[in-house]
CSV table of C-alpha atoms in Angstrom, one decimal:
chain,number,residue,atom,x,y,z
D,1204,UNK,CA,2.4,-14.8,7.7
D,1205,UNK,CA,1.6,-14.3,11.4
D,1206,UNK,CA,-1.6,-12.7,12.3
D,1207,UNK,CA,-0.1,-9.8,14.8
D,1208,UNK,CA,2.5,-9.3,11.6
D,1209,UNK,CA,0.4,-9.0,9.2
D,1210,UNK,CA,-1.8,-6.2,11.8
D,1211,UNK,CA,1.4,-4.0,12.3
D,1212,UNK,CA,2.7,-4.6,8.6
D,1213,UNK,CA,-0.9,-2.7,7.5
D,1214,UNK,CA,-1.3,-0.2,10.2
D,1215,UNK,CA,2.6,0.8,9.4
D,1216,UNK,CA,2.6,0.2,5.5
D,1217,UNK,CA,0.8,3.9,4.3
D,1218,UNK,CA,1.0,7.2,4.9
D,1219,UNK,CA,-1.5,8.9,2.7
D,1220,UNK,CA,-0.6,12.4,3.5
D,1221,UNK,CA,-3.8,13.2,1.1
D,1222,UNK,CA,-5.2,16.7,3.4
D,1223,UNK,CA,-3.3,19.0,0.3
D,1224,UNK,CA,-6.7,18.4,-1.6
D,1225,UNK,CA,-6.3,22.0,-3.1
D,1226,UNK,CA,-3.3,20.9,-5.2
D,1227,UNK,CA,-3.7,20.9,-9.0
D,1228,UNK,CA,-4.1,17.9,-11.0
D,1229,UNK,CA,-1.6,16.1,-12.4
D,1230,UNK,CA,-2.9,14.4,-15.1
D,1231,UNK,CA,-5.3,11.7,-15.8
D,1232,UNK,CA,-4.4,8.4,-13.5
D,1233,UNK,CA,-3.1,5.1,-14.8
D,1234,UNK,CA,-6.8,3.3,-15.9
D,1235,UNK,CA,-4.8,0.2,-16.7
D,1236,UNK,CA,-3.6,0.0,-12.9
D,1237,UNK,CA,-5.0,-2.4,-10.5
D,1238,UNK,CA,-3.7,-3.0,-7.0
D,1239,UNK,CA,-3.3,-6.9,-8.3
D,1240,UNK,CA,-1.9,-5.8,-11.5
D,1241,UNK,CA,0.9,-3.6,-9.7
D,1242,UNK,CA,1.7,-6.7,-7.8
D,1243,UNK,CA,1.9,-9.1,-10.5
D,1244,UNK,CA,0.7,-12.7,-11.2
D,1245,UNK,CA,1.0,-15.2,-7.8
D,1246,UNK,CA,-0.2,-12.2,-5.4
D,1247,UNK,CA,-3.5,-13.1,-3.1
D,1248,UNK,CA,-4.6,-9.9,-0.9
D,1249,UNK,CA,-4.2,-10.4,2.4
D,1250,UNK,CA,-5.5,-7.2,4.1
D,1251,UNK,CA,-6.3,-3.3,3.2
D,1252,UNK,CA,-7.4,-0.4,4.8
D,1253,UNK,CA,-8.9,2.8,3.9
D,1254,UNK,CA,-7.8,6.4,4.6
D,1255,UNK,CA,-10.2,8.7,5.2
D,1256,UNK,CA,-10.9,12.0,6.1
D,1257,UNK,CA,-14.4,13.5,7.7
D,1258,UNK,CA,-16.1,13.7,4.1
D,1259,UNK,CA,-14.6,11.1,1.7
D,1260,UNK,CA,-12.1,8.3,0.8
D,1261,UNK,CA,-8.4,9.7,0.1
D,1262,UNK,CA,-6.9,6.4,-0.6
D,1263,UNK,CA,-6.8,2.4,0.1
D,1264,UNK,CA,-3.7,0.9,0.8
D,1265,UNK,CA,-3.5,-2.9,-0.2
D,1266,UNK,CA,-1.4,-5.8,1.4
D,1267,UNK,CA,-0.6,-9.3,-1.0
D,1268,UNK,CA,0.9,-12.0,-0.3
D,1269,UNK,CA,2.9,-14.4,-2.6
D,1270,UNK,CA,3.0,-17.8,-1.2
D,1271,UNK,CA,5.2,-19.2,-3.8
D,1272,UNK,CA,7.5,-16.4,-3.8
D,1273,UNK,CA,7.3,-15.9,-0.3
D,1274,UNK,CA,6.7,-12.4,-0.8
D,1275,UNK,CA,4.6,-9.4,0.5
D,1276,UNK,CA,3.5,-7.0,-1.9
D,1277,UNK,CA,2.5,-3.3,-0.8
D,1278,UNK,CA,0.4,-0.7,-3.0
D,1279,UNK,CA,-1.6,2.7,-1.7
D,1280,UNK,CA,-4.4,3.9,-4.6
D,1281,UNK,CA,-5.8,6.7,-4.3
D,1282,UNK,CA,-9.8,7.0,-4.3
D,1283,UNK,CA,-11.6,8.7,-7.0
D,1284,UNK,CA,-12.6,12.0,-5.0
D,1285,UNK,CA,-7.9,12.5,-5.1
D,1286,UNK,CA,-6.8,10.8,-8.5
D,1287,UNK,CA,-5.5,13.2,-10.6
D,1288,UNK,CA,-4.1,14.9,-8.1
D,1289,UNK,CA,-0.3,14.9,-7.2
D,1290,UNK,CA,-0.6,14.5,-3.8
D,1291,UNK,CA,2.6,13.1,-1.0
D,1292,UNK,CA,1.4,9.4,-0.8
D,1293,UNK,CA,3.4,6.3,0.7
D,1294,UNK,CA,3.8,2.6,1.2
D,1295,UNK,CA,6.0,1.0,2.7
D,1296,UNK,CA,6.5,-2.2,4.7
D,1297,UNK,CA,8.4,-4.0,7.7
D,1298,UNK,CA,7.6,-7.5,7.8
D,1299,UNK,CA,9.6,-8.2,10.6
D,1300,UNK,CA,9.2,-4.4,12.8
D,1301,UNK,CA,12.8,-4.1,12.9
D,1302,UNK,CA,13.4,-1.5,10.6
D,1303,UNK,CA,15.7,-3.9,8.6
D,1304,UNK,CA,14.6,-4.9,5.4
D,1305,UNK,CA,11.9,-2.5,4.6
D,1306,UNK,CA,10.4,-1.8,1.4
D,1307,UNK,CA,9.1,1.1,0.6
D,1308,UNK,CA,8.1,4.2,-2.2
D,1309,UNK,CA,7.1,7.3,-1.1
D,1310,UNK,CA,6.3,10.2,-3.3
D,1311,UNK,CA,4.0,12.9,-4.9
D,1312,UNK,CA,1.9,10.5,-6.6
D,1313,UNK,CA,-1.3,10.9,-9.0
D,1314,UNK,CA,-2.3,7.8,-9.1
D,1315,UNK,CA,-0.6,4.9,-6.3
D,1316,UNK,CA,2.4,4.6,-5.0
D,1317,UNK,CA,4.6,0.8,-4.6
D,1318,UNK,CA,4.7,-1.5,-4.8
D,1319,UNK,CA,7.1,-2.6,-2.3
D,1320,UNK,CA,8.1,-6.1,-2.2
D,1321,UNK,CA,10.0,-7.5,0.9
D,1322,UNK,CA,10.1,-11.0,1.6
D,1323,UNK,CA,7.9,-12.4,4.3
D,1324,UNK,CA,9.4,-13.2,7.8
D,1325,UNK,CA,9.4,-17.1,8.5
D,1326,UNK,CA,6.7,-19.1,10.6
């Protein structure tokens, strides 16, 4: 996957809309649940990057790539200061920035949302 790619296909995968921090829990989050896990077996991570506000983590999303596969793999967890809490959280991704092809999941989620799997542009 191309560096500058792989930049925009993080930057643009997640919107972690996570400011509603007053909203009421929605039950206990998925333990079991592992970025990796979500992903399944032949995914390497690639990239993440954190959402934050002025006080505390909101949410990581995660980028994996599947070499075999050719595939990208997209998940945003929230942090332990929002899981629990149904809050409007995204991921999505554009391998190729053209708007075609995208994957993505977008919801009010307790606990992650994805993953979105599109296949990876070619080098």
């Amino acid at each position: 996957m191309r560096t500058s790619a792989r930049r925009s296909a993080i930057i643009a995968s997640a919107v972690a809309a996570l400011a509603a921090l007053g909203a009421t829990p929605a039950g206990a989050a998925t333990a079991a649940a592992t970025p990796a896990g979500v992903c399944g077996s032949g995914y390497t991570q690639i990239d993440s990057h954190t959402f934050r506000n002025a006080s505390a983590e909101l949410a990581r999303v995660h980028l994996f790539y599947n070499a075999s596969t050719r595939s990208n793999c997209v998940v945003t967890f929230h942090s332990a200061s929002t899981g629990g809490y149904a809050l409007t959280t995204g991921a999505w991704l554009d391998v190729d920035g053209d708007g075609k092809g995208q994957a993505k999941d977008q919801g009010a989620y307790s606990s992650y949302a994805g993953p979105g799997s599109p296949r990876a542009a070619a080098v």
